[in-house]
CSV table of C-alpha atoms and ligand atoms in Angstrom, one decimal:
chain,number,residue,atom,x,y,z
A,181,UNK,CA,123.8,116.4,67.1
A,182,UNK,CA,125.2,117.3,70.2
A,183,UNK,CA,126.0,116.6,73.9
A,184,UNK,CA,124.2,118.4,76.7
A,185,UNK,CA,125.7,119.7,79.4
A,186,UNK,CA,124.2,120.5,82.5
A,187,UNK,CA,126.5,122.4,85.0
A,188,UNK,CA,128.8,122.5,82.4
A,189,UNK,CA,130.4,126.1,83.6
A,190,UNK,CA,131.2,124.3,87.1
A,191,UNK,CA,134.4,122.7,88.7
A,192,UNK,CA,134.2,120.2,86.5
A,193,UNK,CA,131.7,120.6,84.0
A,194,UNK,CA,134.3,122.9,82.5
A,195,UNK,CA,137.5,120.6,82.5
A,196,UNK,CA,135.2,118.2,80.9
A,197,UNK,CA,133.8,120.8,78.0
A,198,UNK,CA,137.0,121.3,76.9
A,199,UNK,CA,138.3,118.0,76.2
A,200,UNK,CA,135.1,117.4,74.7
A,201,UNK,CA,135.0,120.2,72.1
A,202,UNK,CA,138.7,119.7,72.2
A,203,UNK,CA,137.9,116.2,70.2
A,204,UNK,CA,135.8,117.2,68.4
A,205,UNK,CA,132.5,117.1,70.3
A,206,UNK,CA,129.4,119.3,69.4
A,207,UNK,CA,127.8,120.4,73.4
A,208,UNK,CA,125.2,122.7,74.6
A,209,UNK,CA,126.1,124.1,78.2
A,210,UNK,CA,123.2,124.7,80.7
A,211,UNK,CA,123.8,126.2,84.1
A,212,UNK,CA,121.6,128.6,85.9
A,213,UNK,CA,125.3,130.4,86.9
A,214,UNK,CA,124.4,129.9,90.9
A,215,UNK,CA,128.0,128.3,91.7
A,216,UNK,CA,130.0,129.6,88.4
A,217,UNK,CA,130.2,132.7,86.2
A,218,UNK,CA,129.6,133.6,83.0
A,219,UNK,CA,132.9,134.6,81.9
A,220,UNK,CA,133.4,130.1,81.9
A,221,UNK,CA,132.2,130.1,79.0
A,222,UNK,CA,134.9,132.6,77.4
A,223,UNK,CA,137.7,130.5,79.0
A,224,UNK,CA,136.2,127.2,77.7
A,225,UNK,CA,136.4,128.7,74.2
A,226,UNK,CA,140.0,130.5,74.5
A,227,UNK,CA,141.4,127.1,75.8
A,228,UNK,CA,139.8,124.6,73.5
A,229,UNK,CA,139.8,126.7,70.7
A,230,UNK,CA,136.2,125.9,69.3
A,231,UNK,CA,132.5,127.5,69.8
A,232,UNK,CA,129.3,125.8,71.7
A,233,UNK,CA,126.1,127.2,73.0
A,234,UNK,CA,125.3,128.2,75.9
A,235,UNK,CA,121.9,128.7,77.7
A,236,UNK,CA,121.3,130.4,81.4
A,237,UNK,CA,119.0,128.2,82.5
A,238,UNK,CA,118.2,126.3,85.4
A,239,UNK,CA,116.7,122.4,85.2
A,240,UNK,CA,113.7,123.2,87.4
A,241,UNK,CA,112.9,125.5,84.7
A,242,UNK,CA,110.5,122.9,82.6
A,243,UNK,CA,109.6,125.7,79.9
A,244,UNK,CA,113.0,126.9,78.9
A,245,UNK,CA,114.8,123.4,79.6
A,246,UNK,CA,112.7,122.3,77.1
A,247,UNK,CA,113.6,125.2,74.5
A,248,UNK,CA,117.0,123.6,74.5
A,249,UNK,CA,116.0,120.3,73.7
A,250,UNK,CA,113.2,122.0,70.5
A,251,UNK,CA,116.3,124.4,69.3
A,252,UNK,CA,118.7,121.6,69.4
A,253,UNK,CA,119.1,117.4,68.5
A,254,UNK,CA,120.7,116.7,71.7
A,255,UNK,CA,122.0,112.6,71.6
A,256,UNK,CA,123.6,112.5,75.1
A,257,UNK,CA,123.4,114.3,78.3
A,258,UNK,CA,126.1,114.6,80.8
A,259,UNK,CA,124.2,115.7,83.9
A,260,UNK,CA,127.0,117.5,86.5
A,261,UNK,CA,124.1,120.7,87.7
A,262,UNK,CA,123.5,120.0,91.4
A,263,UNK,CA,124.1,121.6,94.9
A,264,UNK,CA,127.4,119.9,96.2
A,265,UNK,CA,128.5,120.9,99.9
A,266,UNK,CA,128.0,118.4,102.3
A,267,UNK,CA,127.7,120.5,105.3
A,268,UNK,CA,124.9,122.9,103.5
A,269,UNK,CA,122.7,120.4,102.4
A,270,UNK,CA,122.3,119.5,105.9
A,271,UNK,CA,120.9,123.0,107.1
A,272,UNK,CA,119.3,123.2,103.8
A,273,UNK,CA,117.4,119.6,102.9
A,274,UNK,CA,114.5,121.1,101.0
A,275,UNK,CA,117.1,122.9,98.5
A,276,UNK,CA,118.8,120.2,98.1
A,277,UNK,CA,116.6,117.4,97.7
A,278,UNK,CA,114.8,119.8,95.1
A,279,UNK,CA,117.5,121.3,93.1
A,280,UNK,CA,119.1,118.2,92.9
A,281,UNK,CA,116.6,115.4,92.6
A,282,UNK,CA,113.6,117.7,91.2
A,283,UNK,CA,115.9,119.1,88.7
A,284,UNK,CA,116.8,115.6,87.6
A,285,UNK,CA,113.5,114.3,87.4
A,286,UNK,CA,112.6,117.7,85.6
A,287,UNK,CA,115.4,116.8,82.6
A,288,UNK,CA,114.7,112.7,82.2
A,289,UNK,CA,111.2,114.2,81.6
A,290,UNK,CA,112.0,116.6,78.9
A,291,UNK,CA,114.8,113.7,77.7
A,292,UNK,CA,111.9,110.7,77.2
A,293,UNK,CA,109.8,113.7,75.4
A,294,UNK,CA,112.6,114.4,73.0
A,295,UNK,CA,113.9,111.2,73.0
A,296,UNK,CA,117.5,111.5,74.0
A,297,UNK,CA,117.3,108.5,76.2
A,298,UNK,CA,121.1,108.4,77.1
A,299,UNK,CA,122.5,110.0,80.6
A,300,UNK,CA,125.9,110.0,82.0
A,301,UNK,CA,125.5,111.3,86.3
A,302,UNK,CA,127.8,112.8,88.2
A,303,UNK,CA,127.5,110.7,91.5
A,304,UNK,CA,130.4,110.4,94.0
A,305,UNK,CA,132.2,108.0,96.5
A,306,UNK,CA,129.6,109.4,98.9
A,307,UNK,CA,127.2,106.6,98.4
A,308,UNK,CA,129.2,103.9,99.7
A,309,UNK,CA,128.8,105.2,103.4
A,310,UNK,CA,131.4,104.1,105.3
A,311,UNK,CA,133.2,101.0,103.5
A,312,UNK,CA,133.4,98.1,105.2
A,313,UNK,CA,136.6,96.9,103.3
A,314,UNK,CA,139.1,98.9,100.9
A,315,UNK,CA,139.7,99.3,97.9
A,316,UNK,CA,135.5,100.0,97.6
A,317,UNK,CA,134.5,97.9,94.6
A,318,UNK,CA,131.4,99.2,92.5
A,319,UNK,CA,129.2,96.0,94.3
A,320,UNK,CA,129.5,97.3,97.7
A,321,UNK,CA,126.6,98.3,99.7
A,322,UNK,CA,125.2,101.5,99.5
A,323,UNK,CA,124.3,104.1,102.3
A,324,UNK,CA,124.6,107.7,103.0
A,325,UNK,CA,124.9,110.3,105.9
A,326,UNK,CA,123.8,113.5,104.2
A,327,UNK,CA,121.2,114.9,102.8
A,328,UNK,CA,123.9,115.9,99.9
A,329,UNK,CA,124.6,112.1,99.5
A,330,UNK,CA,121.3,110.9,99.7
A,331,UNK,CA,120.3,112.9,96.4
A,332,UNK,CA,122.9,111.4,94.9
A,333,UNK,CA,122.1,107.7,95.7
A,334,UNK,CA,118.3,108.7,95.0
A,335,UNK,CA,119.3,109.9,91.5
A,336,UNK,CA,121.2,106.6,90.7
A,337,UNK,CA,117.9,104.5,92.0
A,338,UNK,CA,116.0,106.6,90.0
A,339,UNK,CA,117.8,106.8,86.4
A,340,UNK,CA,118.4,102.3,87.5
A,341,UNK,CA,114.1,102.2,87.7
A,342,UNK,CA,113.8,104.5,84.5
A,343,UNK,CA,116.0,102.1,82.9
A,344,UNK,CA,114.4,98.8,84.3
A,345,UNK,CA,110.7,100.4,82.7
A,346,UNK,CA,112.5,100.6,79.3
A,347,UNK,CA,115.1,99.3,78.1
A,348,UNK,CA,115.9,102.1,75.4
A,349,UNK,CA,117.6,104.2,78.1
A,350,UNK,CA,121.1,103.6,78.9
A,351,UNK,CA,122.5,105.4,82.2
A,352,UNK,CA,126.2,105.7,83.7
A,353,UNK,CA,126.6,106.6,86.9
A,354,UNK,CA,130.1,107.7,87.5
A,355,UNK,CA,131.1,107.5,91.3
A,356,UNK,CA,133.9,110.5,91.5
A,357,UNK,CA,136.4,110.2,95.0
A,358,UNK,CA,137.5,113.4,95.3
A,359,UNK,CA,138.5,115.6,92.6
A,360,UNK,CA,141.3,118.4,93.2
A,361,UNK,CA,144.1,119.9,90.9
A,362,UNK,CA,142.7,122.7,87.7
A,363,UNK,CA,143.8,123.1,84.2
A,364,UNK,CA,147.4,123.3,82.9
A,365,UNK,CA,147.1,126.1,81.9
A,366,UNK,CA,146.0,128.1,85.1
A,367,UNK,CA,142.9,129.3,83.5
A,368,UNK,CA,140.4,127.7,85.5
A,369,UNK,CA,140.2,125.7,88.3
A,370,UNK,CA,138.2,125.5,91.6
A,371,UNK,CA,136.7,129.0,93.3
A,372,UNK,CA,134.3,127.6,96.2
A,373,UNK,CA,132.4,130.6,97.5
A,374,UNK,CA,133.4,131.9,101.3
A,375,UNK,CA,135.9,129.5,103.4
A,376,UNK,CA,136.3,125.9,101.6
A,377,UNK,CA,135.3,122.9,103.1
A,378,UNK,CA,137.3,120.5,101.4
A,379,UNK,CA,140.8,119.9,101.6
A,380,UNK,CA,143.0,121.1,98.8
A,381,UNK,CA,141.2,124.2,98.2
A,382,UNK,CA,141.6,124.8,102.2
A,383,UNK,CA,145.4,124.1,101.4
A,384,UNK,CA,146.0,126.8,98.5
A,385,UNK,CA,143.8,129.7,100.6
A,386,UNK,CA,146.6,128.9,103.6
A,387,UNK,CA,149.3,128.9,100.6
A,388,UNK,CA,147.9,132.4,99.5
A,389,UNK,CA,147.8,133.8,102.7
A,390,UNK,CA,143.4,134.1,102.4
A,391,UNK,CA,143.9,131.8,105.5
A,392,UNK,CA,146.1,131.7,108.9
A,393,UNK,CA,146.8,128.0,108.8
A,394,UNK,CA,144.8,124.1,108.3
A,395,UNK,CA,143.0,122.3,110.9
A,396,UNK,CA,143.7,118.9,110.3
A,397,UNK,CA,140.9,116.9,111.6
A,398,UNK,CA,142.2,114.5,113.8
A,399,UNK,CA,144.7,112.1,114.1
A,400,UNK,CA,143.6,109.0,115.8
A,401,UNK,CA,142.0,107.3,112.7
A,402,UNK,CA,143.2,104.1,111.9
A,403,UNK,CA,145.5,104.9,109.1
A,404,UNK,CA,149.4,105.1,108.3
A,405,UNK,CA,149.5,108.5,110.4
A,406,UNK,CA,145.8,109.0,112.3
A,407,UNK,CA,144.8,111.3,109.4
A,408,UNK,CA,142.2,110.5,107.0
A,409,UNK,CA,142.7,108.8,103.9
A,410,UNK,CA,141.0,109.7,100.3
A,411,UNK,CA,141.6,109.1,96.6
A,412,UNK,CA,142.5,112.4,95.2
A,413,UNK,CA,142.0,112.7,91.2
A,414,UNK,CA,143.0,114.9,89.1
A,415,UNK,CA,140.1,117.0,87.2
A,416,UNK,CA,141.7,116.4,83.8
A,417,UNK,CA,141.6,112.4,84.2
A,418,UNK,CA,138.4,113.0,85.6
A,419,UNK,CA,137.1,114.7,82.7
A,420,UNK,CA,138.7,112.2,80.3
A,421,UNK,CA,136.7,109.4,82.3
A,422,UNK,CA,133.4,111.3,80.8
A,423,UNK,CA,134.7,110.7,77.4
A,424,UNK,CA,135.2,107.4,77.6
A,425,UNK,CA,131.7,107.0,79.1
A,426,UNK,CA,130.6,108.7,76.3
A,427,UNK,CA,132.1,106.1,74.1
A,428,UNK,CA,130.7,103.5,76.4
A,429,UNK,CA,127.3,104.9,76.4
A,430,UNK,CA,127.3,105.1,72.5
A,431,UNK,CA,127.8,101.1,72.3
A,432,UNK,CA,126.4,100.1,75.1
A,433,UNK,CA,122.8,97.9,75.0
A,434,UNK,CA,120.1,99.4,76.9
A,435,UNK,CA,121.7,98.9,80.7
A,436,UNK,CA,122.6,100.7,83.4
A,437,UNK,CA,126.3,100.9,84.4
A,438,UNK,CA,128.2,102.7,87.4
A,439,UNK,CA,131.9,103.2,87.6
A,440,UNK,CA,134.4,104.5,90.1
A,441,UNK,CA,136.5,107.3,88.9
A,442,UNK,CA,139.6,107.1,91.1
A,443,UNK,CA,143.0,106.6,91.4
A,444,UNK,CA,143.4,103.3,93.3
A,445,UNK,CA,146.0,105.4,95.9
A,446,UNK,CA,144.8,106.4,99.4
A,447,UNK,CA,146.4,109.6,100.3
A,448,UNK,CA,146.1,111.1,104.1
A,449,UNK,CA,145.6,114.7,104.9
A,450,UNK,CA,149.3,115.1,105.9
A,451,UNK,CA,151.0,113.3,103.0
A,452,UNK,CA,148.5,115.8,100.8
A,453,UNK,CA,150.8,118.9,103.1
A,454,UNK,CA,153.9,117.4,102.7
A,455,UNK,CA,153.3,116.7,98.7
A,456,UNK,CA,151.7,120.0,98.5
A,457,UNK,CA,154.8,122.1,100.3
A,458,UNK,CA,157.7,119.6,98.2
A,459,UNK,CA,155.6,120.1,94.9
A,460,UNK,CA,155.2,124.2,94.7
A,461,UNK,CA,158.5,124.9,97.4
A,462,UNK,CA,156.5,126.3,100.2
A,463,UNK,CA,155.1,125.8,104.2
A,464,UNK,CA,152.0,125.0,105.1
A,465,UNK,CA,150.8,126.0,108.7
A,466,UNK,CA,148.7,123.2,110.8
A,467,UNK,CA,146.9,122.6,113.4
A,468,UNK,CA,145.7,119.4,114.9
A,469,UNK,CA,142.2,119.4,115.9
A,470,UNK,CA,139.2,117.2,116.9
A,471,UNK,CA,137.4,115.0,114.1
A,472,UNK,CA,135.1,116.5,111.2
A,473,UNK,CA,131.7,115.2,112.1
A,474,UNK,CA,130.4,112.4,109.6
A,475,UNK,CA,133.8,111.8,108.4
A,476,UNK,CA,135.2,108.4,107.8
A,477,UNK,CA,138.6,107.0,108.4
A,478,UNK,CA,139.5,106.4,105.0
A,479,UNK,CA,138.1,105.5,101.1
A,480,UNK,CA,140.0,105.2,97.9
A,481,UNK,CA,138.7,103.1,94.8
A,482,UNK,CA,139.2,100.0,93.1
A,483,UNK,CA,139.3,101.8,89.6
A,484,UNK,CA,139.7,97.9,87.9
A,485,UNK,CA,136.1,98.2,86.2
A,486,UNK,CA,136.7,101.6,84.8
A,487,UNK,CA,140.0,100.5,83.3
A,488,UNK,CA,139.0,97.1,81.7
A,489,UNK,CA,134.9,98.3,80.6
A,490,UNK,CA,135.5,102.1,79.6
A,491,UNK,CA,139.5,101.9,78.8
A,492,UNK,CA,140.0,104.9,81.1
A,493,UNK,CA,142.9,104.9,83.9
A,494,UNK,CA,144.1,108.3,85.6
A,495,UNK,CA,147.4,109.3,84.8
A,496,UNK,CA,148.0,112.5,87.0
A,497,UNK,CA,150.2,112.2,89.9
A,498,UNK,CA,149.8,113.9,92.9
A,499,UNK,CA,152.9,116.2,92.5
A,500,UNK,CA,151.2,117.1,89.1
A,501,UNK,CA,147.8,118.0,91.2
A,502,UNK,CA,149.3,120.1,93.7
A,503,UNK,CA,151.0,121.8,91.3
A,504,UNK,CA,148.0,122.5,89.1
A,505,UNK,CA,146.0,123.6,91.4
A,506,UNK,CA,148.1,126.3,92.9
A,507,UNK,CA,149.4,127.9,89.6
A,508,UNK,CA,145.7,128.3,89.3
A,509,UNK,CA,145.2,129.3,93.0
A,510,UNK,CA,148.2,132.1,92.8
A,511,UNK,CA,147.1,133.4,89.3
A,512,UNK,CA,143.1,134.0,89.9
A,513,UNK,CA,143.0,134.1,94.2
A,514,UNK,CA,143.4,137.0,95.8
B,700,LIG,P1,130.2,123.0,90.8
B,700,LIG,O1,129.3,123.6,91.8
B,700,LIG,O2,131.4,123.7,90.4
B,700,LIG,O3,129.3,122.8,89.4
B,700,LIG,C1,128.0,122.5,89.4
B,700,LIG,C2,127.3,123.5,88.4
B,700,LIG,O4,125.9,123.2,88.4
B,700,LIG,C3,127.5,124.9,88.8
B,700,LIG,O5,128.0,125.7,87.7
B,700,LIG,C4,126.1,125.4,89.2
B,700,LIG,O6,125.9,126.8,88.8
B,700,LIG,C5,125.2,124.5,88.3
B,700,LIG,N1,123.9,124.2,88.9
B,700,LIG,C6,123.5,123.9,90.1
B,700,LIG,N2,122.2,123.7,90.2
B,700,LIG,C7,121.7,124.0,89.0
B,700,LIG,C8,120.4,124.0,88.4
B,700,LIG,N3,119.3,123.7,89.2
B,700,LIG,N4,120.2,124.3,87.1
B,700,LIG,C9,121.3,124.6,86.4
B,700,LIG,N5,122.6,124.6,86.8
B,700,LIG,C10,122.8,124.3,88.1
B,700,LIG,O7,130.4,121.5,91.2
B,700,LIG,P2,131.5,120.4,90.6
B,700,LIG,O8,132.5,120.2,91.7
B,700,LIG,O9,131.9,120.7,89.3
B,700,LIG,O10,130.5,119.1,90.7
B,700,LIG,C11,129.8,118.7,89.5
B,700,LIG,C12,129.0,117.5,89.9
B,700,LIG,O11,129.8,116.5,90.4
B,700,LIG,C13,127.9,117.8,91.0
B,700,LIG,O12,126.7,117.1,90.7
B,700,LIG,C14,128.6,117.2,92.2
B,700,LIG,O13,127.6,116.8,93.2
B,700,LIG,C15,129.3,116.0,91.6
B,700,LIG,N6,130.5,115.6,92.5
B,700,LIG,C16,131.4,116.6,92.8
B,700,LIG,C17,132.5,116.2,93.6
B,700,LIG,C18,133.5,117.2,94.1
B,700,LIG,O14,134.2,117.0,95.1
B,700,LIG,N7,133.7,118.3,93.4
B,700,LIG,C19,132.6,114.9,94.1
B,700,LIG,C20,131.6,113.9,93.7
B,700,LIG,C21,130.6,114.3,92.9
B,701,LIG,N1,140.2,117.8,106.0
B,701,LIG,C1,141.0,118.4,107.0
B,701,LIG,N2,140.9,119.8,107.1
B,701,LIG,C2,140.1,120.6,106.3
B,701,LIG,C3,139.3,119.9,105.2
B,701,LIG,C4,139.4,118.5,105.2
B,701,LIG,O1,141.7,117.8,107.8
B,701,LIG,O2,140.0,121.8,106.4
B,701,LIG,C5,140.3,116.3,105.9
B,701,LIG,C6,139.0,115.6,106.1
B,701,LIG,O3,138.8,115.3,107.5
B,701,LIG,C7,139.2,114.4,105.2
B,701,LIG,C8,140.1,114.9,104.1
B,701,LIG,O4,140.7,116.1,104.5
B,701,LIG,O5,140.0,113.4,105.9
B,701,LIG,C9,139.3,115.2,102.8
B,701,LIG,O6,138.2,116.1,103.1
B,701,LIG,P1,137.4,116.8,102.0
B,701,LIG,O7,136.4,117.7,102.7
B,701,LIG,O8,138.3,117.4,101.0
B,701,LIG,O9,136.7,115.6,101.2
B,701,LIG,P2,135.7,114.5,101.7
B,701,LIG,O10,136.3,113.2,101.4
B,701,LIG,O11,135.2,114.8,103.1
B,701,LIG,O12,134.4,114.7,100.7
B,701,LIG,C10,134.5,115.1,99.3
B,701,LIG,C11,133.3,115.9,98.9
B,701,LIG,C12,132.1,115.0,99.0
B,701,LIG,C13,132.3,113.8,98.2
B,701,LIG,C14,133.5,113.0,98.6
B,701,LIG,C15,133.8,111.9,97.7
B,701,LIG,O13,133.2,117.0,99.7
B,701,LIG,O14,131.0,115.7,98.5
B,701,LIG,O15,134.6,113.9,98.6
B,701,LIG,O16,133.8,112.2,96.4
B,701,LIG,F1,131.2,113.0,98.3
């Protein structure tokens, strides 16, 4: 009996194999390797210390998708493989709506056939839109601005109607804020390809001398300083979180179920400078410029729900995640 993972030699598909083999966990990793390497699956192994299989294969790909479920008595998915950049998925709708929502509908099919009728999904923050209130509660209204986000809020619809049409399934759909820090040990940790669009990894290339200095953009939002405000987690509460919606899924009636996976604490872009230079003893160059298009003033979670239904708070301060993710960032980025 094991766990499939799809994307599971990502960001943080990996964090999350490890503490899952590191309990004790049988998993199967599938990625078709187009945002991670191969040489994941050596580091998952070194730094849990245990063996799991591995297949190179994309979701799209019906045929050998489905060898994985014939060669193996999978019990759970957790379903991380997807395109994630924000700013792609706009110049690129039709790869995105297909990798990510084809793929998905691809592996509930091949799930029902086999069935494995119990899913936990990656989704993220992104679905609330812009919040009218903080903290943002599970029950808010959903809306997107993205093509990027709008796969993700059509995945949840569609795993909530597969669930509706029978009540065997069970889904959780965990709503991530933004993940940021790596492993303790420095072994793996977040490569985006070319120049980073999000914030920390934008930090350490500065740090490492990849790149002259941050644009900070804007500061005339309403919050504490004009910069904008997010809930930074650390990877390895994040990952923890998917064990404990393992456990949840495990007990759980048929139901569908969606938590936020956050902190509770709003951050803004220059507090996430300052903790970054205090934390690792070093200056970070900035620049003020004009807003980000699409972006919001600020978003951080109520994480009550996660706390008191899956028994799952993060524990990782910020000081911890900065620190993290440049012993990672000055080991493997050159
Ligand atoms: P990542 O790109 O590091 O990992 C995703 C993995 O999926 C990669 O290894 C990639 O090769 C694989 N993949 C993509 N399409 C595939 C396909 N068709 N078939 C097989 N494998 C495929 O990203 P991540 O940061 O680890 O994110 C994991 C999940 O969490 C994604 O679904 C993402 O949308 C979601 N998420 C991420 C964030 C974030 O800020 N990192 C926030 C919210 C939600
Ligand atoms: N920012 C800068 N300069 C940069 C990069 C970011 O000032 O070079 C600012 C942004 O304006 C924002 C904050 O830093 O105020 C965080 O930006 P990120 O790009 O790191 O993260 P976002 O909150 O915009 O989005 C991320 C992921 C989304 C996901 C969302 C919620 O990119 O896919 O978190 O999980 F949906």
């Amino acid at each position: 009996m094991s766990i499939l993972v799809t994307g599971g030699t990502g960001f943080i598909g990996s964090h999350t194999s490890i503490e899952l083999l590191k309990r004790g966990e049988d998993i199967v990793i599938v990625d078709n390797l187009s945002n991670s390497k191969i040489e994941m699956c050596d580091k998952i192994k070194m730094l849990s210390g245990k063996d799991f299989k591995f297949y190179k294969v994309d979701i799209l790909d019906r045929e050998n998708l489905e060898k994985v479920f014939k060669e193996n008595e999978i019990t759970e998915v957790i379903h991380f493989a997807g395109l994630k950049a924000v700013g792609e998925s706009c110049e690129k709708p039709i790869e995105y709506y297909h990798n990510n929502v084809t793929g998905t509908l691809v592996l509930v099919d091949i799930m029902r056939k086999y069935n494995c009728k119990k899913i936990v999904f990656s989704s993220s923050a992104t679905v609330y839109g812009d919040p009218a209130s903080l903290p943002i509660k599970e029950d808010f209204p959903l809306s997107t601005t993205n093509p990027y986000g709008t796969t993700k809020l059509m995945i949840e619809r569609i795993l909530t109607d597969i669930q509706k049409s029978d009540n065997e399934w069970r889904v959780i759909l965990l709503r991530y804020f933004n993940p940021i820090g790596a492993h303790e040990s420095g072994e793996i940790g977040e490569e985006p390809n070319g120049i980073p669009n999000n914030l920390m990894p934008y930090i350490n290339y500065v740090a490492c001398g990849k790149l002259d200095h941050l644009n900070v953009y804007g500061n005339d939002y309403d919050t504490h300083d004009g910069t904008g405000v997010r809930d930074y987690i650390h990877v390895v509460d994040l990952a923890l979180g998917h064990l404990k919606a393992v456990d949840k899924i495990r007990k759980m009636p048929g139901g569908t179920e969606a938590y936020n996976l956050g902190t509770g604490t709003g951050y803004s872009v220059l507090d996430i400078v300052k903790a970054f230079e205090k934390a690792n003893n070093l200056k970070i160059k900035y620049e003020i410029t004009s807003r980000r298009p699409g972006d919001i003033a600020a978003c951080y979670a109520d994480p009550t729900k996660a706390k008191e239904e899956l028994g799952w708070v993060a524990t990782r301060d910020l000081e911890q995640m900065c620190k993290d993710s440049w012993n990672y960032t000055k080991k493997y980025i050159k």
